[in-house]
Amino acid sequence: MGKLTNFKRSIWVFHASGGSCNACDIEIVAVLTPRYDVERFGIKLVGSPRHADVLLVTGAIPRDFADKLRRVYEQMPDPKAVVVVGSCGTTGGVFYDSYNIAGPIDEIIPVDVYVPGCPPRPEAIIDGVVKAWLKIEKLEKELEKKGGAGE
């Protein structure tokens, strides 16, 4: 059995859809339903990137959305993490090399966790968010050490 982790606080997630078939978006909604009920674990979907710890991105990113995605990323407070859900966001999927696609998301903003699949299962999405959560907690711990050493 894996090591159990106690998190210090809940994690807030903002979802940005770049333009996809919505299969990944439906799986994200499934994560929020009573079957998986991630809110009981402290994972909450929020309506503003200014309140979010994790940016969950789906779909291939069209050229006109790339600047908007950068702006959403910049609005998030530090420390933050980005999770790309699905094949379209990771590699372009069926839209690979299309004239209107800005490229994989990691060419637009830094990505911390990839959740592959078309669409990925809800369990994989939850696992990706937990990995981002662990990264954020690690960054917070490092910031506390730096802040404590300087005082």
XYZ file of N, CA, C and O in Angstrom:
604
model
N 0.836 -1.181 0.000
C 0.000 0.000 0.000
C 0.879 1.242 0.000
O 1.894 1.293 0.670
N 0.487 2.264 -0.769
C 1.268 3.491 -0.877
C 1.219 4.319 0.389
O 0.405 4.108 1.278
N 2.118 5.267 0.448
C 2.202 6.161 1.590
C 1.017 7.123 1.584
O 0.709 7.752 0.578
N 0.340 7.246 2.722
C -0.767 8.179 2.836
C -0.226 9.555 3.170
O 0.709 9.715 3.932
N -0.826 10.563 2.576
C -0.374 11.934 2.781
C -1.503 12.755 3.369
O -2.635 12.668 2.913
N -1.193 13.531 4.390
C -2.145 14.490 4.930
C -1.787 15.855 4.370
O -0.670 16.324 4.537
N -2.742 16.474 3.720
C -2.509 17.791 3.153
C -2.857 18.859 4.180
O -3.722 18.674 5.010
N -2.169 19.999 4.091
C -2.398 21.093 5.029
C -3.723 21.798 4.787
O -4.318 22.313 5.700
N -4.129 21.868 3.544
C -5.344 22.617 3.198
C -5.966 22.047 1.938
O -5.396 21.180 1.287
N -7.140 22.559 1.581
C -7.748 22.108 0.330
C -7.082 22.786 -0.862
O -6.363 23.763 -0.696
N -7.362 22.236 -2.020
C -6.768 22.765 -3.245
C -7.902 23.251 -4.143
O -8.906 22.587 -4.275
N -7.730 24.422 -4.689
C -8.751 25.004 -5.551
C -8.281 24.949 -6.994
O -7.145 25.306 -7.298
N -9.181 24.521 -7.874
C -8.850 24.240 -9.269
C -9.692 25.123 -10.186
O -10.904 25.247 -9.997
N -9.045 25.730 -11.175
C -9.745 26.480 -12.211
C -9.614 25.705 -13.511
O -8.526 25.284 -13.886
N -10.732 25.521 -14.213
C -10.743 24.746 -15.453
C -10.832 25.682 -16.653
O -11.728 26.517 -16.724
N -9.902 25.550 -17.593
C -9.920 26.322 -18.834
C -9.983 25.352 -20.008
O -9.123 24.484 -20.139
N -11.007 25.497 -20.829
C -11.157 24.646 -22.005
C -10.766 25.437 -23.240
O -11.363 26.465 -23.540
N -9.762 24.951 -23.943
C -9.240 25.667 -25.090
C -9.981 25.405 -26.385
O -9.718 26.027 -27.386
N -10.895 24.512 -26.386
C -11.595 24.178 -27.624
C -11.344 22.715 -27.919
O -10.286 22.359 -28.404
N -12.274 21.910 -27.567
C -12.085 20.470 -27.731
C -13.432 19.841 -28.054
O -14.447 20.534 -28.199
N -13.467 18.541 -28.116
C -14.718 17.831 -28.368
C -15.563 17.748 -27.095
O -16.671 17.254 -27.133
N -15.014 18.222 -25.991
C -15.658 18.249 -24.667
C -15.687 16.903 -23.953
O -16.283 16.799 -22.891
N -15.059 15.882 -24.491
C -15.018 14.599 -23.802
C -14.237 14.727 -22.492
O -14.658 14.211 -21.452
N -13.106 15.443 -22.508
C -12.321 15.652 -21.284
C -13.102 16.485 -20.280
O -13.053 16.239 -19.079
N -13.835 17.478 -20.792
C -14.631 18.331 -19.917
C -15.714 17.516 -19.212
O -15.989 17.728 -18.029
N -16.325 16.581 -19.928
C -17.350 15.728 -19.332
C -16.739 14.842 -18.258
O -17.347 14.610 -17.209
N -15.526 14.358 -18.481
C -14.861 13.534 -17.462
C -14.521 14.374 -16.222
O -14.556 13.872 -15.102
N -14.190 15.653 -16.421
C -13.936 16.534 -15.272
C -15.225 16.734 -14.484
O -15.223 16.703 -13.252
N -16.338 16.891 -15.191
C -17.632 17.008 -14.505
C -17.933 15.716 -13.743
O -18.453 15.758 -12.620
N -17.585 14.576 -14.330
C -17.809 13.292 -13.645
C -17.048 13.224 -12.320
O -17.526 12.649 -11.345
N -15.870 13.841 -12.284
C -15.064 13.864 -11.056
C -15.804 14.606 -9.941
O -15.644 14.306 -8.764
N -16.635 15.571 -10.316
C -17.362 16.385 -9.342
C -18.673 15.753 -8.878
O -19.256 16.205 -7.903
N -19.137 14.723 -9.575
C -20.421 14.103 -9.241
C -20.296 13.211 -8.003
O -19.189 12.899 -7.564
N -21.429 12.792 -7.433
C -21.379 11.974 -6.205
C -20.585 10.674 -6.312
O -20.092 10.174 -5.317
N -20.436 10.129 -7.504
C -19.676 8.871 -7.622
C -18.225 9.043 -7.165
O -17.669 8.193 -6.490
N -17.584 10.150 -7.549
C -16.191 10.403 -7.158
C -16.097 11.446 -6.045
O -15.233 11.348 -5.194
N -16.939 12.465 -6.088
C -17.079 13.483 -5.044
C -15.733 13.959 -4.497
O -15.409 13.782 -3.329
N -14.939 14.603 -5.353
C -13.606 15.038 -4.938
C -13.635 16.151 -3.898
O -12.632 16.371 -3.214
N -14.756 16.820 -3.749
C -14.824 17.881 -2.736
C -14.644 17.325 -1.334
O -14.147 18.016 -0.457
N -15.004 16.074 -1.115
C -14.796 15.491 0.215
C -13.315 15.319 0.531
O -12.924 15.190 1.681
N -12.472 15.326 -0.510
C -11.027 15.246 -0.309
C -10.376 16.623 -0.274
O -9.175 16.745 -0.103
N -11.169 17.672 -0.495
C -10.633 19.023 -0.456
C -10.277 19.598 -1.810
O -9.622 20.625 -1.888
N -10.721 18.967 -2.888
C -10.477 19.483 -4.232
C -11.739 20.206 -4.679
O -12.799 19.596 -4.789
N -11.631 21.509 -4.916
C -12.807 22.318 -5.231
C -12.585 23.083 -6.529
O -11.536 23.679 -6.725
N -13.591 23.056 -7.407
C -13.555 23.811 -8.648
C -14.001 25.243 -8.350
O -15.023 25.448 -7.693
N -13.220 26.232 -8.795
C -13.548 27.635 -8.542
C -13.774 28.363 -9.869
O -13.325 27.912 -10.917
N -14.443 29.506 -9.789
C -14.811 30.240 -10.985
C -13.844 31.324 -11.401
O -14.074 32.008 -12.392
N -12.759 31.513 -10.660
C -11.808 32.571 -10.987
C -10.380 32.061 -10.840
O -10.054 31.419 -9.841
N -9.512 32.378 -11.807
C -8.114 31.957 -11.662
C -7.424 32.665 -10.498
O -6.437 32.164 -9.966
N -7.932 33.793 -10.055
C -7.329 34.528 -8.940
C -7.454 33.775 -7.620
O -6.743 34.080 -6.672
N -8.368 32.814 -7.565
C -8.563 32.020 -6.356
C -7.964 30.629 -6.474
O -8.013 29.858 -5.523
N -7.432 30.290 -7.643
C -7.031 28.913 -7.928
C -5.577 28.621 -7.583
O -4.713 29.487 -7.686
N -5.346 27.376 -7.186
C -4.001 26.854 -6.965
C -3.539 26.055 -8.181
O -2.356 25.986 -8.473
N -4.497 25.407 -8.858
C -4.199 24.524 -9.984
C -5.017 24.970 -11.189
O -6.207 25.269 -11.067
N -4.360 25.021 -12.338
C -5.040 25.300 -13.602
C -5.178 23.983 -14.350
O -4.187 23.314 -14.644
N -6.414 23.599 -14.622
C -6.721 22.363 -15.335
C -7.086 22.769 -16.761
O -8.063 23.479 -16.975
N -6.292 22.356 -17.758
C -6.496 22.792 -19.136
C -6.848 21.604 -20.013
O -6.194 20.560 -19.943
N -7.894 21.783 -20.843
C -8.296 20.737 -21.787
C -8.319 21.322 -23.194
O -8.489 22.518 -23.380
N -8.168 20.465 -24.170
C -8.317 20.845 -25.563
C -7.055 21.358 -26.217
O -6.112 21.777 -25.560
N -7.084 21.316 -27.546
C -6.018 21.918 -28.334
C -6.236 23.427 -28.283
O -7.362 23.895 -28.358
N -5.172 24.195 -28.151
C -5.298 25.637 -27.949
C -5.216 26.369 -29.289
O -4.169 26.393 -29.930
N -6.334 26.996 -29.703
C -6.297 27.792 -30.935
C -5.422 29.032 -30.753
O -5.221 29.510 -29.641
N -4.929 29.572 -31.841
C -4.042 30.742 -31.787
C -4.683 31.921 -31.050
O -4.021 32.604 -30.290
N -5.972 32.157 -31.261
C -6.613 33.306 -30.615
C -6.839 33.099 -29.113
O -7.109 34.051 -28.400
N -6.722 31.866 -28.636
C -6.907 31.588 -27.212
C -5.581 31.544 -26.444
O -5.563 31.602 -25.226
N -4.474 31.455 -27.141
C -3.169 31.307 -26.483
C -2.868 32.477 -25.555
O -2.434 32.278 -24.414
N -3.097 33.710 -26.006
C -2.861 34.879 -25.144
C -3.799 34.887 -23.944
O -3.408 35.267 -22.841
N -5.023 34.469 -24.149
C -5.992 34.416 -23.047
C -5.560 33.385 -22.003
O -5.679 33.613 -20.799
N -5.035 32.255 -22.470
C -4.559 31.229 -21.547
C -3.356 31.739 -20.743
O -3.269 31.512 -19.534
N -2.445 32.452 -21.405
C -1.306 33.055 -20.693
C -1.790 34.025 -19.623
O -1.283 34.057 -18.513
N -2.790 34.814 -19.963
C -3.343 35.786 -19.016
C -3.982 35.084 -17.813
O -3.808 35.505 -16.671
N -4.715 34.012 -18.057
C -5.309 33.228 -16.969
C -4.205 32.691 -16.067
O -4.292 32.778 -14.833
N -3.150 32.146 -16.663
C -2.028 31.601 -15.891
C -1.368 32.692 -15.033
O -1.058 32.469 -13.872
N -1.177 33.869 -15.609
C -0.533 34.965 -14.882
C -1.395 35.506 -13.745
O -0.877 36.058 -12.783
N -2.708 35.349 -13.840
C -3.609 35.821 -12.790
C -3.580 34.928 -11.553
O -3.993 35.351 -10.478
N -3.100 33.712 -11.698
C -3.076 32.781 -10.562
C -1.975 33.163 -9.581
O -0.868 33.501 -9.991
N -2.278 33.090 -8.284
C -1.238 33.390 -7.293
C -0.214 32.258 -7.203
O -0.511 31.111 -7.501
N 1.003 32.598 -6.797
C 2.052 31.587 -6.577
C 1.908 31.026 -5.176
O 1.499 31.748 -4.278
N 2.269 29.800 -4.940
C 2.688 28.771 -5.897
C 1.478 28.217 -6.644
O 0.381 28.160 -6.113
N 1.706 27.814 -7.878
C 0.635 27.297 -8.718
C 1.142 26.111 -9.518
O 2.350 25.900 -9.639
N 0.189 25.358 -10.064
C 0.535 24.200 -10.887
C -0.440 24.129 -12.052
O -1.578 24.595 -11.951
N 0.015 23.543 -13.145
C -0.816 23.367 -14.340
C -0.923 21.884 -14.650
O 0.086 21.176 -14.694
N -2.165 21.426 -14.855
C -2.434 20.044 -15.232
C -3.094 20.060 -16.599
O -4.115 20.730 -16.796
N -2.509 19.355 -17.565
C -3.089 19.234 -18.899
C -3.822 17.904 -18.965
O -3.247 16.858 -18.688
N -5.107 17.984 -19.323
C -5.954 16.793 -19.367
C -6.254 16.451 -20.827
O -6.781 17.283 -21.566
N -5.912 15.232 -21.227
C -6.260 14.733 -22.545
C -5.162 14.849 -23.586
O -4.208 15.606 -23.441
N -5.332 14.100 -24.643
C -4.346 14.054 -25.725
C -4.271 15.352 -26.516
O -3.197 15.734 -26.975
N -5.394 16.037 -26.679
C -5.393 17.278 -27.476
C -4.502 18.339 -26.848
O -3.756 19.020 -27.538
N -4.571 18.486 -25.536
C -3.741 19.474 -24.860
C -2.285 19.068 -24.779
O -1.388 19.911 -24.753
N -2.039 17.774 -24.730
C -0.679 17.278 -24.585
C 0.097 17.345 -25.895
O 1.211 17.850 -25.934
N -0.509 16.844 -26.974
C 0.210 16.757 -28.252
C -0.504 17.443 -29.405
O 0.047 17.547 -30.490
N -1.722 17.866 -29.185
C -2.539 18.397 -30.267
C -3.585 17.399 -30.716
O -4.553 17.746 -31.373
N -3.374 16.119 -30.358
C -4.334 15.073 -30.687
C -4.653 15.054 -32.174
O -3.769 15.169 -33.016
N -5.921 14.966 -32.502
C -6.341 14.914 -33.905
C -6.125 16.251 -34.605
O -6.174 16.327 -35.832
N -5.878 17.306 -33.825
C -5.650 18.629 -34.401
C -4.163 18.913 -34.616
O -3.796 20.015 -34.982
N -3.301 17.923 -34.386
C -1.863 18.090 -34.533
C -1.524 18.693 -35.881
O -2.031 18.277 -36.917
N -0.678 19.708 -35.867
C -0.181 20.364 -37.078
C -1.273 21.107 -37.856
O -1.109 21.395 -39.035
N -2.377 21.425 -37.189
C -3.432 22.204 -37.830
C -3.006 23.666 -37.929
O -2.286 24.169 -37.075
N -3.465 24.355 -38.935
C -3.057 25.743 -39.169
C -3.474 26.672 -38.037
O -2.853 27.706 -37.817
N -4.527 26.360 -37.301
C -5.055 27.280 -36.305
C -4.649 26.934 -34.876
O -5.016 27.636 -33.945
N -3.887 25.885 -34.681
C -3.514 25.457 -33.329
C -2.172 26.071 -32.954
O -1.207 26.005 -33.719
N -2.115 26.674 -31.765
C -0.898 27.355 -31.296
C 0.188 26.369 -30.896
O 1.330 26.766 -30.694
N -0.143 25.111 -30.779
C 0.843 24.109 -30.373
C 0.420 23.454 -29.083
O -0.600 23.802 -28.490
N 1.194 22.502 -28.601
C 0.885 21.892 -27.312
C 0.904 22.961 -26.211
O 1.578 23.983 -26.322
N 0.177 22.714 -25.156
C 0.039 23.699 -24.081
C 1.388 24.037 -23.455
O 1.633 25.184 -23.077
N 2.307 23.068 -23.408
C 3.613 23.355 -22.780
C 4.458 24.326 -23.599
O 5.486 24.788 -23.123
N 4.039 24.669 -24.808
C 4.710 25.713 -25.581
C 4.109 27.090 -25.281
O 4.642 28.100 -25.720
N 3.006 27.119 -24.538
C 2.314 28.368 -24.223
C 2.537 28.761 -22.761
O 2.876 29.903 -22.466
N 2.335 27.811 -21.855
C 2.561 28.024 -20.421
C 3.294 26.809 -19.864
O 3.229 25.731 -20.444
N 3.983 26.945 -18.715
C 4.656 25.782 -18.129
C 3.640 24.757 -17.620
O 2.643 25.133 -17.023
N 3.911 23.494 -17.865
C 3.017 22.408 -17.449
C 3.729 21.544 -16.423
O 4.900 21.213 -16.588
N 3.007 21.179 -15.369
C 3.573 20.347 -14.295
C 3.147 18.888 -14.389
O 3.915 17.996 -14.066
N 1.906 18.645 -14.792
C 1.375 17.280 -14.819
C 0.608 17.070 -16.120
O -0.178 17.922 -16.523
N 0.845 15.917 -16.751
C 0.100 15.530 -17.949
C -0.796 14.354 -17.594
O -0.346 13.388 -16.977
N -2.065 14.428 -18.017
C -2.991 13.317 -17.833
C -3.376 12.848 -19.236
O -4.226 13.454 -19.889
N -2.731 11.777 -19.732
C -2.991 11.330 -21.101
C -4.323 10.599 -21.221
O -4.880 10.125 -20.235
N -4.799 10.510 -22.439
C -6.018 9.764 -22.719
C -6.954 10.557 -23.592
O -6.854 11.769 -23.692
N -7.883 9.844 -24.225
C -8.843 10.493 -25.099
C -10.203 9.817 -24.943
O -10.533 8.931 -25.713
N -10.955 10.210 -23.963
C -10.625 11.070 -22.818
C -10.015 10.242 -21.697
O -10.205 9.032 -21.633
N -9.301 10.894 -20.790
C -8.766 10.166 -19.636
C -9.881 9.809 -18.655
O -10.902 10.494 -18.597
N -9.663 8.753 -17.921
C -10.657 8.333 -16.920
C -10.668 9.316 -15.742
O -9.648 9.943 -15.463
N -11.791 9.449 -15.064
C -11.863 10.342 -13.904
C -10.800 10.044 -12.849
O -10.245 10.960 -12.245
N -10.480 8.768 -12.639
C -9.459 8.399 -11.662
C -8.102 8.986 -12.040
O -7.333 9.404 -11.180
N -7.803 9.024 -13.339
C -6.529 9.587 -13.812
C -6.503 11.099 -13.603
O -5.463 11.664 -13.250
N -7.638 11.757 -13.799
C -7.716 13.201 -13.580
C -7.500 13.514 -12.104
O -6.735 14.425 -11.755
N -8.125 12.747 -11.238
C -7.942 12.936 -9.788
C -6.477 12.735 -9.424
O -5.900 13.529 -8.673
N -5.848 11.698 -9.971
C -4.434 11.433 -9.704
C -3.558 12.593 -10.168
O -2.628 12.996 -9.472
N -3.868 13.167 -11.321
C -3.109 14.311 -11.825
C -3.229 15.521 -10.916
O -2.242 16.210 -10.638
N -4.432 15.795 -10.417
C -4.627 16.928 -9.515
C -3.903 16.693 -8.195
O -3.293 17.612 -7.638
N -3.916 15.466 -7.700
C -3.198 15.156 -6.456
C -1.691 15.344 -6.651
O -1.013 15.859 -5.756
N -1.165 14.967 -7.798
C 0.264 15.191 -8.066
C 0.589 16.684 -8.089
O 1.627 17.109 -7.573
N -0.298 17.480 -8.665
C -0.107 18.933 -8.656
C -0.189 19.464 -7.227
O 0.577 20.356 -6.843
N -1.089 18.909 -6.432
C -1.252 19.282 -5.025
C 0.041 19.032 -4.255
O 0.502 19.866 -3.486
N 0.632 17.864 -4.478
C 1.902 17.534 -3.819
C 2.998 18.512 -4.215
O 3.798 18.939 -3.381
N 3.037 18.896 -5.494
C 4.023 19.864 -5.965
C 3.835 21.205 -5.266
O 4.796 21.835 -4.818
N 2.592 21.651 -5.137
C 2.307 22.933 -4.489
C 2.704 22.886 -3.013
O 3.305 23.837 -2.502
N 2.389 21.791 -2.345
C 2.765 21.680 -0.928
C 4.285 21.689 -0.761
O 4.808 22.282 0.171
N 4.995 21.058 -1.690
C 6.452 21.069 -1.647
C 6.986 22.489 -1.834
O 7.887 22.932 -1.124
N 6.416 23.218 -2.799
C 6.828 24.610 -3.036
C 6.529 25.486 -1.821
O 7.338 26.343 -1.459
N 5.370 25.278 -1.196
C 5.022 26.061 -0.009
C 5.994 25.799 1.130
O 6.390 26.709 1.852
N 6.388 24.535 1.277
C 7.348 24.174 2.321
C 8.689 24.864 2.083
O 9.321 25.376 3.010
N 9.120 24.891 0.804
C 10.377 25.572 0.462
C 10.284 27.070 0.727
O 11.230 27.678 1.218
N 9.133 27.666 0.428
C 8.946 29.099 0.683
C 8.959 29.398 2.178
O 9.503 30.424 2.612
N 8.379 28.496 2.979
C 8.400 28.671 4.440
C 9.832 28.634 4.979
O 10.192 29.416 5.834
N 10.625 27.700 4.438
C 12.029 27.595 4.877
C 12.800 28.857 4.528
O 13.567 29.373 5.320
N 12.596 29.369 3.302
C 13.271 30.584 2.889
C 12.814 31.777 3.720
O 13.610 32.607 4.117
N 11.519 31.861 3.980
C 10.970 32.952 4.780
C 11.445 32.895 6.218
O 11.784 33.899 6.817
N 11.543 31.686 6.781
C 12.003 31.509 8.154
C 13.479 31.778 8.303
O 13.945 32.283 9.317
N 14.278 31.484 7.261
C 15.717 31.673 7.334
C 16.077 33.164 7.259
O 17.070 33.603 7.824
N 15.246 33.947 6.555
C 15.546 35.345 6.359
C 15.153 36.230 7.535
O 15.525 37.382 7.606
N 14.347 35.701 8.460
C 13.873 36.529 9.579
C 14.833 36.517 10.736
O 15.625 35.718 10.956
